[in-house]
C-alpha cells in the first residue's frame, strides 16, 4: 500500500496519479499541455533525487512522451527525443525495471515518431521493443495495449484485436483506478476501430 511505501514509491505514486488525472480527466488541450509541462518539472526533480534508480527515469519519460502526444506535430519531436534519451538512461540502470516498461515506452516512441529524415521512427525497432516488453510482462495492460496499437498501425488487424482483448482482460492495478479506466476506454475504442477494418 501507499502508506507503507518508501519515499521514492510515494513520490512516484504522486506522479502517476497526477499523470492519470491530466491525461484522462482534463478535457481542455491547452490546460492539459500546461499541467503536463508542470508535471514534467516535478518528475525531473524526482529523477534527480533518486538518480541511481531506473523507475523515476521511466516515469519522467512517460510524462515527457505524453506531452509529445498532447503537443502533436513537429513540436512533439523535441519531447519525443528527450523521452527516448531518458528511457535509454533508465535502461542503463536497470532494463527490467517496472516489468519491462522501458521497452513498452521505447517501442511506442519508435512507431509514433516519423522516420528519417524528420525523426528517429523505425517500425522494425518498434516491433522488437514491443515484443520484448510483452515477453517480460505478457499480461500487462500497457505492454499489450501499445503492441496492439502498433499492429493496427501496421494493418495487422486480426492480431491486433486478439492482443487488445488480452489487454482488456488484464487485472486491475492497485491504486491506479483512473489510469486503468482511461486505458480500458482507449482499448475498447481501438478494438472497435480494428473490427471495422477487418
PDB file of C-alpha atoms in Angstrom:
ATOM      1  CA  UNK A   1       0.000   0.000   0.000  1.00  0.00           C
ATOM      2  CA  UNK A   2       0.986   3.623  -0.454  1.00  0.00           C
ATOM      3  CA  UNK A   3       1.008   4.184   3.335  1.00  0.00           C
ATOM      4  CA  UNK A   4       3.877   1.750   3.901  1.00  0.00           C
ATOM      5  CA  UNK A   5       5.707   2.645   0.668  1.00  0.00           C
ATOM      6  CA  UNK A   6       9.257   4.004   0.515  1.00  0.00           C
ATOM      7  CA  UNK A   7       9.742   7.765  -0.085  1.00  0.00           C
ATOM      8  CA  UNK A   8      10.612   7.063  -3.741  1.00  0.00           C
ATOM      9  CA  UNK A   9       7.494   4.939  -4.245  1.00  0.00           C
ATOM     10  CA  UNK A  10       5.358   7.659  -2.661  1.00  0.00           C
ATOM     11  CA  UNK A  11       6.891  10.290  -4.946  1.00  0.00           C
ATOM     12  CA  UNK A  12       6.354   8.063  -7.994  1.00  0.00           C
ATOM     13  CA  UNK A  13       2.772   7.357  -6.954  1.00  0.00           C
ATOM     14  CA  UNK A  14       2.170  11.128  -6.787  1.00  0.00           C
ATOM     15  CA  UNK A  15       3.478  11.478 -10.366  1.00  0.00           C
ATOM     16  CA  UNK A  16       1.383   8.521 -11.613  1.00  0.00           C
ATOM     17  CA  UNK A  17      -1.782   9.851 -10.011  1.00  0.00           C
ATOM     18  CA  UNK A  18      -1.306  13.350 -11.401  1.00  0.00           C
ATOM     19  CA  UNK A  19      -0.378  11.965 -14.845  1.00  0.00           C
ATOM     20  CA  UNK A  20      -3.593   9.891 -14.974  1.00  0.00           C
ATOM     21  CA  UNK A  21      -5.687  12.877 -13.870  1.00  0.00           C
ATOM     22  CA  UNK A  22      -4.200  15.195 -16.532  1.00  0.00           C
ATOM     23  CA  UNK A  23      -4.313  12.584 -19.310  1.00  0.00           C
ATOM     24  CA  UNK A  24      -7.810  11.257 -18.694  1.00  0.00           C
ATOM     25  CA  UNK A  25      -9.731  13.897 -16.713  1.00  0.00           C
ATOM     26  CA  UNK A  26      -8.601  17.274 -18.092  1.00  0.00           C
ATOM     27  CA  UNK A  27     -10.606  17.835 -21.296  1.00  0.00           C
ATOM     28  CA  UNK A  28      -9.034  21.131 -22.416  1.00  0.00           C
ATOM     29  CA  UNK A  29      -5.910  20.608 -24.547  1.00  0.00           C
ATOM     30  CA  UNK A  30      -4.190  23.882 -23.559  1.00  0.00           C
ATOM     31  CA  UNK A  31      -4.863  23.173 -19.901  1.00  0.00           C
ATOM     32  CA  UNK A  32      -3.510  19.638 -20.395  1.00  0.00           C
ATOM     33  CA  UNK A  33      -0.328  20.924 -22.024  1.00  0.00           C
ATOM     34  CA  UNK A  34       0.242  23.438 -19.223  1.00  0.00           C
ATOM     35  CA  UNK A  35      -0.359  20.896 -16.430  1.00  0.00           C
ATOM     36  CA  UNK A  36       1.704  18.143 -18.089  1.00  0.00           C
ATOM     37  CA  UNK A  37       4.539  20.663 -18.553  1.00  0.00           C
ATOM     38  CA  UNK A  38       4.458  21.437 -14.818  1.00  0.00           C
ATOM     39  CA  UNK A  39       4.398  17.701 -14.060  1.00  0.00           C
ATOM     40  CA  UNK A  40       7.485  17.217 -16.268  1.00  0.00           C
ATOM     41  CA  UNK A  41       9.380  19.631 -13.986  1.00  0.00           C
ATOM     42  CA  UNK A  42       8.216  17.719 -10.896  1.00  0.00           C
ATOM     43  CA  UNK A  43       9.247  14.410 -12.489  1.00  0.00           C
ATOM     44  CA  UNK A  44      12.682  15.799 -13.313  1.00  0.00           C
ATOM     45  CA  UNK A  45      13.154  16.735  -9.639  1.00  0.00           C
ATOM     46  CA  UNK A  46      12.116  13.219  -8.538  1.00  0.00           C
ATOM     47  CA  UNK A  47      14.606  11.706 -11.029  1.00  0.00           C
ATOM     48  CA  UNK A  48      17.417  13.906  -9.692  1.00  0.00           C
ATOM     49  CA  UNK A  49      16.562  12.840  -6.120  1.00  0.00           C
ATOM     50  CA  UNK A  50      16.658   9.105  -6.926  1.00  0.00           C
ATOM     51  CA  UNK A  51      19.096   9.212  -9.844  1.00  0.00           C
ATOM     52  CA  UNK A  52      20.519   5.771  -9.057  1.00  0.00           C
ATOM     53  CA  UNK A  53      17.121   4.107  -9.667  1.00  0.00           C
ATOM     54  CA  UNK A  54      15.545   3.423 -13.083  1.00  0.00           C
ATOM     55  CA  UNK A  55      11.887   3.866 -12.061  1.00  0.00           C
ATOM     56  CA  UNK A  56      11.869   7.698 -11.809  1.00  0.00           C
ATOM     57  CA  UNK A  57      13.518   7.947 -15.246  1.00  0.00           C
ATOM     58  CA  UNK A  58      10.763   5.731 -16.682  1.00  0.00           C
ATOM     59  CA  UNK A  59       8.033   7.930 -15.247  1.00  0.00           C
ATOM     60  CA  UNK A  60       9.772  11.121 -16.360  1.00  0.00           C
ATOM     61  CA  UNK A  61       9.925   9.619 -19.866  1.00  0.00           C
ATOM     62  CA  UNK A  62       6.243   8.559 -19.812  1.00  0.00           C
ATOM     63  CA  UNK A  63       5.213  12.086 -18.780  1.00  0.00           C
ATOM     64  CA  UNK A  64       7.503  13.642 -21.427  1.00  0.00           C
ATOM     65  CA  UNK A  65       6.210  11.374 -24.214  1.00  0.00           C
ATOM     66  CA  UNK A  66       2.611  12.075 -23.133  1.00  0.00           C
ATOM     67  CA  UNK A  67       3.399  15.771 -23.519  1.00  0.00           C
ATOM     68  CA  UNK A  68       4.690  14.998 -27.032  1.00  0.00           C
ATOM     69  CA  UNK A  69       1.293  13.449 -27.815  1.00  0.00           C
ATOM     70  CA  UNK A  70      -0.579  16.459 -26.427  1.00  0.00           C
ATOM     71  CA  UNK A  71       1.548  18.991 -28.346  1.00  0.00           C
ATOM     72  CA  UNK A  72       1.459  16.947 -31.582  1.00  0.00           C
ATOM     73  CA  UNK A  73       3.022  17.762 -34.953  1.00  0.00           C
ATOM     74  CA  UNK A  74       6.643  18.831 -35.293  1.00  0.00           C
ATOM     75  CA  UNK A  75       6.524  20.457 -31.858  1.00  0.00           C
ATOM     76  CA  UNK A  76       6.274  16.962 -30.387  1.00  0.00           C
ATOM     77  CA  UNK A  77       9.605  15.827 -31.783  1.00  0.00           C
ATOM     78  CA  UNK A  78      11.799  17.520 -29.164  1.00  0.00           C
ATOM     79  CA  UNK A  79       9.796  15.927 -26.349  1.00  0.00           C
ATOM     80  CA  UNK A  80       9.926  12.514 -28.043  1.00  0.00           C
ATOM     81  CA  UNK A  81      13.726  12.752 -28.396  1.00  0.00           C
ATOM     82  CA  UNK A  82      14.038  13.749 -24.733  1.00  0.00           C
ATOM     83  CA  UNK A  83      11.817  10.823 -23.668  1.00  0.00           C
ATOM     84  CA  UNK A  84      13.942   8.391 -25.710  1.00  0.00           C
ATOM     85  CA  UNK A  85      17.140   9.696 -24.094  1.00  0.00           C
ATOM     86  CA  UNK A  86      15.631   9.385 -20.582  1.00  0.00           C
ATOM     87  CA  UNK A  87      14.491   5.796 -21.306  1.00  0.00           C
ATOM     88  CA  UNK A  88      17.980   4.887 -22.501  1.00  0.00           C
ATOM     89  CA  UNK A  89      19.348   6.223 -19.189  1.00  0.00           C
ATOM     90  CA  UNK A  90      16.808   4.056 -17.328  1.00  0.00           C
ATOM     91  CA  UNK A  91      17.801   1.016 -19.395  1.00  0.00           C
ATOM     92  CA  UNK A  92      21.463   1.526 -18.460  1.00  0.00           C
ATOM     93  CA  UNK A  93      20.489   1.426 -14.757  1.00  0.00           C
ATOM     94  CA  UNK A  94      18.019  -1.491 -14.792  1.00  0.00           C
ATOM     95  CA  UNK A  95      16.463  -2.831 -18.023  1.00  0.00           C
ATOM     96  CA  UNK A  96      13.942  -4.945 -16.067  1.00  0.00           C
ATOM     97  CA  UNK A  97      12.523  -2.066 -14.001  1.00  0.00           C
ATOM     98  CA  UNK A  98       8.712  -1.802 -13.814  1.00  0.00           C
ATOM     99  CA  UNK A  99       8.221  -5.123 -15.645  1.00  0.00           C
ATOM    100  CA  UNK A 100       9.685  -4.038 -18.978  1.00  0.00           C
ATOM    101  CA  UNK A 101       8.025  -0.593 -19.095  1.00  0.00           C
ATOM    102  CA  UNK A 102      11.205   0.815 -20.696  1.00  0.00           C
ATOM    103  CA  UNK A 103      10.651  -1.346 -23.783  1.00  0.00           C
ATOM    104  CA  UNK A 104       6.908  -0.632 -23.931  1.00  0.00           C
ATOM    105  CA  UNK A 105       7.661   3.101 -23.927  1.00  0.00           C
ATOM    106  CA  UNK A 106      10.591   2.883 -26.372  1.00  0.00           C
ATOM    107  CA  UNK A 107       8.508   0.741 -28.736  1.00  0.00           C
ATOM    108  CA  UNK A 108       5.643   3.234 -28.632  1.00  0.00           C
ATOM    109  CA  UNK A 109       8.021   6.113 -29.402  1.00  0.00           C
ATOM    110  CA  UNK A 110       9.676   4.286 -32.317  1.00  0.00           C
ATOM    111  CA  UNK A 111       6.387   3.715 -34.144  1.00  0.00           C
ATOM    112  CA  UNK A 112       4.702   7.036 -33.293  1.00  0.00           C
ATOM    113  CA  UNK A 113       7.608   9.293 -34.278  1.00  0.00           C
ATOM    114  CA  UNK A 114       8.167   9.910 -38.015  1.00  0.00           C
ATOM    115  CA  UNK A 115      11.134   8.162 -39.638  1.00  0.00           C
ATOM    116  CA  UNK A 116      14.242   9.628 -41.237  1.00  0.00           C
ATOM    117  CA  UNK A 117      14.930  12.444 -42.193  1.00  0.00           C
ATOM    118  CA  UNK A 118      12.420  14.045 -39.772  1.00  0.00           C
ATOM    119  CA  UNK A 119      12.674  11.813 -36.715  1.00  0.00           C
ATOM    120  CA  UNK A 120      14.059   8.565 -35.310  1.00  0.00           C
ATOM    121  CA  UNK A 121      10.920   6.491 -36.006  1.00  0.00           C
ATOM    122  CA  UNK A 122      11.589   2.875 -37.022  1.00  0.00           C
ATOM    123  CA  UNK A 123       8.873   0.188 -37.261  1.00  0.00           C
ATOM    124  CA  UNK A 124      11.326  -2.726 -37.007  1.00  0.00           C
ATOM    125  CA  UNK A 125      12.801  -1.376 -33.779  1.00  0.00           C
ATOM    126  CA  UNK A 126       9.293  -0.631 -32.502  1.00  0.00           C
ATOM    127  CA  UNK A 127       8.186  -4.229 -33.100  1.00  0.00           C
ATOM    128  CA  UNK A 128      11.321  -5.645 -31.431  1.00  0.00           C
ATOM    129  CA  UNK A 129      10.919  -3.443 -28.333  1.00  0.00           C
ATOM    130  CA  UNK A 130       7.171  -4.053 -28.005  1.00  0.00           C
ATOM    131  CA  UNK A 131       7.584  -7.813 -28.393  1.00  0.00           C
ATOM    132  CA  UNK A 132      10.357  -7.774 -25.779  1.00  0.00           C
ATOM    133  CA  UNK A 133       8.072  -5.861 -23.389  1.00  0.00           C
ATOM    134  CA  UNK A 134       5.307  -8.455 -23.870  1.00  0.00           C
ATOM    135  CA  UNK A 135       7.755 -11.298 -23.254  1.00  0.00           C
ATOM    136  CA  UNK A 136       8.776  -9.643 -19.984  1.00  0.00           C
ATOM    137  CA  UNK A 137       5.211  -8.819 -18.951  1.00  0.00           C
ATOM    138  CA  UNK A 138       2.754 -10.898 -21.034  1.00  0.00           C
ATOM    139  CA  UNK A 139      -0.409  -9.945 -19.121  1.00  0.00           C
ATOM    140  CA  UNK A 140       0.320  -6.254 -18.583  1.00  0.00           C
ATOM    141  CA  UNK A 141      -2.374  -3.843 -19.786  1.00  0.00           C
ATOM    142  CA  UNK A 142       0.149  -1.354 -21.229  1.00  0.00           C
ATOM    143  CA  UNK A 143       2.527  -3.796 -22.950  1.00  0.00           C
ATOM    144  CA  UNK A 144      -0.479  -5.346 -24.732  1.00  0.00           C
ATOM    145  CA  UNK A 145      -2.181  -2.017 -25.473  1.00  0.00           C
ATOM    146  CA  UNK A 146       0.846  -0.453 -27.175  1.00  0.00           C
ATOM    147  CA  UNK A 147       1.654  -3.637 -29.089  1.00  0.00           C
ATOM    148  CA  UNK A 148      -1.985  -3.782 -30.239  1.00  0.00           C
ATOM    149  CA  UNK A 149      -1.858  -0.131 -31.337  1.00  0.00           C
ATOM    150  CA  UNK A 150       1.340  -0.848 -33.264  1.00  0.00           C
ATOM    151  CA  UNK A 151      -0.304  -3.830 -35.014  1.00  0.00           C
ATOM    152  CA  UNK A 152      -3.236  -1.605 -36.055  1.00  0.00           C
ATOM    153  CA  UNK A 153      -0.707   0.892 -37.412  1.00  0.00           C
ATOM    154  CA  UNK A 154       0.841  -1.987 -39.410  1.00  0.00           C
ATOM    155  CA  UNK A 155      -2.544  -3.131 -40.759  1.00  0.00           C
ATOM    156  CA  UNK A 156      -2.409  -6.426 -38.801  1.00  0.00           C
ATOM    157  CA  UNK A 157      -5.991  -6.032 -37.559  1.00  0.00           C
ATOM    158  CA  UNK A 158      -6.922  -9.607 -36.541  1.00  0.00           C
ATOM    159  CA  UNK A 159      -3.751  -9.986 -34.469  1.00  0.00           C
ATOM    160  CA  UNK A 160      -4.282  -6.502 -33.005  1.00  0.00           C
ATOM    161  CA  UNK A 161      -7.791  -7.416 -31.814  1.00  0.00           C
ATOM    162  CA  UNK A 162      -6.518 -10.552 -30.040  1.00  0.00           C
ATOM    163  CA  UNK A 163      -3.731  -8.592 -28.330  1.00  0.00           C
ATOM    164  CA  UNK A 164      -6.056  -5.738 -27.329  1.00  0.00           C
ATOM    165  CA  UNK A 165      -8.653  -8.164 -25.949  1.00  0.00           C
ATOM    166  CA  UNK A 166      -5.867  -9.681 -23.849  1.00  0.00           C
ATOM    167  CA  UNK A 167      -5.036  -6.145 -22.630  1.00  0.00           C
ATOM    168  CA  UNK A 168      -8.676  -5.639 -21.656  1.00  0.00           C
ATOM    169  CA  UNK A 169      -8.562  -8.812 -19.549  1.00  0.00           C
ATOM    170  CA  UNK A 170      -5.562  -7.542 -17.547  1.00  0.00           C
ATOM    171  CA  UNK A 171      -6.190  -7.377 -13.793  1.00  0.00           C
ATOM    172  CA  UNK A 172      -6.787  -4.004 -12.161  1.00  0.00           C
ATOM    173  CA  UNK A 173      -3.613  -2.373 -10.890  1.00  0.00           C
ATOM    174  CA  UNK A 174      -3.581  -1.448  -7.202  1.00  0.00           C
ATOM    175  CA  UNK A 175      -4.079   2.293  -6.610  1.00  0.00           C
ATOM    176  CA  UNK A 176      -4.404   3.050 -10.364  1.00  0.00           C
ATOM    177  CA  UNK A 177      -8.204   3.294 -10.941  1.00  0.00           C
ATOM    178  CA  UNK A 178      -8.138   6.415 -13.155  1.00  0.00           C
ATOM    179  CA  UNK A 179      -5.304   5.106 -15.343  1.00  0.00           C
ATOM    180  CA  UNK A 180      -6.989   1.688 -15.686  1.00  0.00           C
ATOM    181  CA  UNK A 181     -10.397   3.140 -16.576  1.00  0.00           C
ATOM    182  CA  UNK A 182      -8.841   5.547 -19.095  1.00  0.00           C
ATOM    183  CA  UNK A 183      -6.682   2.864 -20.696  1.00  0.00           C
ATOM    184  CA  UNK A 184      -9.610   0.415 -20.943  1.00  0.00           C
ATOM    185  CA  UNK A 185     -11.673   3.072 -22.733  1.00  0.00           C
ATOM    186  CA  UNK A 186      -8.802   3.572 -25.231  1.00  0.00           C
ATOM    187  CA  UNK A 187      -8.530  -0.207 -25.737  1.00  0.00           C
ATOM    188  CA  UNK A 188     -12.279  -0.591 -26.436  1.00  0.00           C
ATOM    189  CA  UNK A 189     -12.077   2.255 -28.941  1.00  0.00           C
ATOM    190  CA  UNK A 190      -9.115   0.618 -30.704  1.00  0.00           C
ATOM    191  CA  UNK A 191     -10.824  -2.799 -30.823  1.00  0.00           C
ATOM    192  CA  UNK A 192     -13.921  -1.218 -32.400  1.00  0.00           C
ATOM    193  CA  UNK A 193     -11.735   0.586 -34.955  1.00  0.00           C
ATOM    194  CA  UNK A 194      -9.774  -2.587 -35.814  1.00  0.00           C
ATOM    195  CA  UNK A 195     -13.002  -4.591 -36.244  1.00  0.00           C
ATOM    196  CA  UNK A 196     -14.254  -2.044 -38.780  1.00  0.00           C
ATOM    197  CA  UNK A 197     -11.057  -2.534 -40.798  1.00  0.00           C
ATOM    198  CA  UNK A 198     -11.391  -6.337 -40.991  1.00  0.00           C
TER     199      UNK A 198
END
